[in-house]
XYZ file of C-alpha atoms in Angstrom:
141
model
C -113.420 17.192 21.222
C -110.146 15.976 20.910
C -107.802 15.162 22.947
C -104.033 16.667 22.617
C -101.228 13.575 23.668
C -98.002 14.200 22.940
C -96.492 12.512 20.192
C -93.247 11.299 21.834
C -92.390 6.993 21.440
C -90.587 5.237 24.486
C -87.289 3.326 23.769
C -87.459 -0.499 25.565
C -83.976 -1.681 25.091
C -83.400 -5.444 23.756
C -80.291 -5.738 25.641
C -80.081 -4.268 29.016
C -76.908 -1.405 29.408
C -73.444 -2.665 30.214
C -71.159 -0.288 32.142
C -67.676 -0.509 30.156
C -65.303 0.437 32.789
C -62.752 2.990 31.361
C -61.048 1.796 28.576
C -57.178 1.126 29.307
C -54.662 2.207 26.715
C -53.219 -0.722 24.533
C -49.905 -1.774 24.664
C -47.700 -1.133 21.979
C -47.216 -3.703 19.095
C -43.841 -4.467 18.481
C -42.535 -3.552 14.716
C -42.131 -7.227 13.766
C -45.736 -8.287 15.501
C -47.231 -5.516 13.109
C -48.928 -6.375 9.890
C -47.421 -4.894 6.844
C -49.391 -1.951 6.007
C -49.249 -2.447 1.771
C -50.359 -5.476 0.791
C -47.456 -7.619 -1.648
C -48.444 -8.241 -4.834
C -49.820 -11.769 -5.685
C -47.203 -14.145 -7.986
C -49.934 -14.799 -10.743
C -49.484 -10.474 -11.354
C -46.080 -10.267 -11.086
C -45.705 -12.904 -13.572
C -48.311 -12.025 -16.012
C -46.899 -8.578 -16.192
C -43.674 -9.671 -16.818
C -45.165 -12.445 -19.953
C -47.350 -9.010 -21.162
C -43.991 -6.711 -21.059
C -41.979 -9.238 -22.750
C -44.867 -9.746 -25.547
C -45.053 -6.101 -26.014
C -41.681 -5.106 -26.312
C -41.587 -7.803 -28.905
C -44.244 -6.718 -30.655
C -45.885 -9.860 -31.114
C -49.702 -10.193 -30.779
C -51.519 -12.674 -28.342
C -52.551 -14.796 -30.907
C -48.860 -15.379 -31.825
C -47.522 -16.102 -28.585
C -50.301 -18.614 -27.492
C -50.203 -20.399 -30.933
C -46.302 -20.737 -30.504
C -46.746 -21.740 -26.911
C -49.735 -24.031 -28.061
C -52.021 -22.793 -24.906
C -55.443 -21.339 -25.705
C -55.601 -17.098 -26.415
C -58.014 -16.560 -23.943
C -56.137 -18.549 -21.378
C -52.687 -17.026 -22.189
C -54.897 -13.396 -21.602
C -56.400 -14.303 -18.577
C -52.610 -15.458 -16.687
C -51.330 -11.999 -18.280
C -53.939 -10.524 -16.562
C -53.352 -12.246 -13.139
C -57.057 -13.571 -13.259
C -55.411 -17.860 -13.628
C -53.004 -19.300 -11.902
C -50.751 -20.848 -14.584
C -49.151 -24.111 -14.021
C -45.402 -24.576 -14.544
C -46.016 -26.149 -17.523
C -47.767 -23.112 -18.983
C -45.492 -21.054 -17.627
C -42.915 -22.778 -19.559
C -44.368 -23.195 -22.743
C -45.510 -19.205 -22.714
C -41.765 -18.445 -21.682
C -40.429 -20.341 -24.502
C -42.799 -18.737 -26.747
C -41.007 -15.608 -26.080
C -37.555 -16.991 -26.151
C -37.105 -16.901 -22.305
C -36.753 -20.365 -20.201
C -38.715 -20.536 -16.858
C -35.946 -19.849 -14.536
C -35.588 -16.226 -16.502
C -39.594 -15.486 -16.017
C -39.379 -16.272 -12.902
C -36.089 -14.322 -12.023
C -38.104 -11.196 -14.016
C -40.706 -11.716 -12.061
C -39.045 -12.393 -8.648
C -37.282 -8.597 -9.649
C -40.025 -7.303 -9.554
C -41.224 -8.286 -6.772
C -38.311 -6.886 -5.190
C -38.640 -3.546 -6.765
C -42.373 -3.481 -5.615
C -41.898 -4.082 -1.712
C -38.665 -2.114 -1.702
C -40.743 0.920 -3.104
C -43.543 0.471 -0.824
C -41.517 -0.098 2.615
C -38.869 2.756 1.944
C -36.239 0.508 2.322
C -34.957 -2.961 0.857
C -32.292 -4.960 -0.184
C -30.194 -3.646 -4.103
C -31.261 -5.176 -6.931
C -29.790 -8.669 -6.904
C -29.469 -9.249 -3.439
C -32.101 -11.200 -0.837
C -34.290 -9.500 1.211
C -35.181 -12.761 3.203
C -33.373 -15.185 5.134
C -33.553 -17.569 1.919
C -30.961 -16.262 -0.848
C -32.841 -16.936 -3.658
C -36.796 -17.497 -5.030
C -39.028 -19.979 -2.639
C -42.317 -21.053 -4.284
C -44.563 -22.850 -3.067
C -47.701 -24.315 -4.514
C-alpha cells in the first residue's frame, strides 16, 4: 500500500522579510547635476579617424604613410583604429607623413569633436567657436 503525500516543498527564507515602507518619490536632478546621456567620443578615435580620412583622401596606402612617418604598420593601424594611444611624438611624425603639422591634426580632430557632441545634444556652439569655458583645445595626459 502506498501512501499518497502531496508533493508540495516549503520555502525557509535565508534572510528574514524587511517591510520597505512606501517608497517616496525622488527629487528632481537638476539639468547640470545630470549625466550626459551619449557618451563623447574618446581622443585616440577622433584622432585616428581624422589620420585614416586624411590617408584615404590621399590615396596613399598604410605601408606608405608609416614608412614616411618611420613608425611600425601595425602600430600606425592600431592608433587609426583608436585601439593605442599615440604619443605626441607619433602623432607628429604620422601628421607629417601626411603633410599636416600636429597643431592641424589636432584642430581636425578637435572639429570633430565639436561636430559629434553638437549632433548628439541638439544644440552647440558654430563651427569655430568654443563650447567650453576654455577658448581653445585642453589636453591633458
Amino acid at each position: 500500500m502506498t501512501s499518497h503525500v502531496p508533493n508540495e516543498a516549503r520555502v525557509i527564507p535565508l534572510r528574514p522579510r524587511v517591510e520597505r515602507p512606501e517608497a517616496r518619490p525622488a527629487a528632481p536632478v537638476p539639468p547640470e547635476r545630470r549625466p550626459p546621456a551619449v557618451r563623447e567620443p574618446l581622443w585616440r578615435d577622433l584622432v585616428g579617424d581624422v589620420l585614416r580620412r586624411e590617408r584615404l583622401e590621399q590615396e596613399r596606402t598604410l605601408k606608405e604613410v608609416a614608412e614616411a612617418a618611420r613608425i611600425s604598420m601595425p602600430y600606425l593601424s592600431e592608433v587609426e583604429r583608436g585601439r593605442k594611444e599615440a604619443s605626441s611624438e607619433v602623432l607628429a611624425a604620422a601628421a607629417g607623413a601626411l603633410g599636416l603639422g600636429l597643431g592641424d591634426l589636432l584642430a581636425r580632430a578637435q572639429g570633430e569633436l565639436v561636430r559629434l557632441t553638437s549632433r548628439h545634444t541638439g544644440a552647440g556652439p558654430a563651427r569655430g567657436t568654443s563650447g567650453g569655458r576654455f577658448d581653445g583645445m585642453c589636453l591633458a595626459a
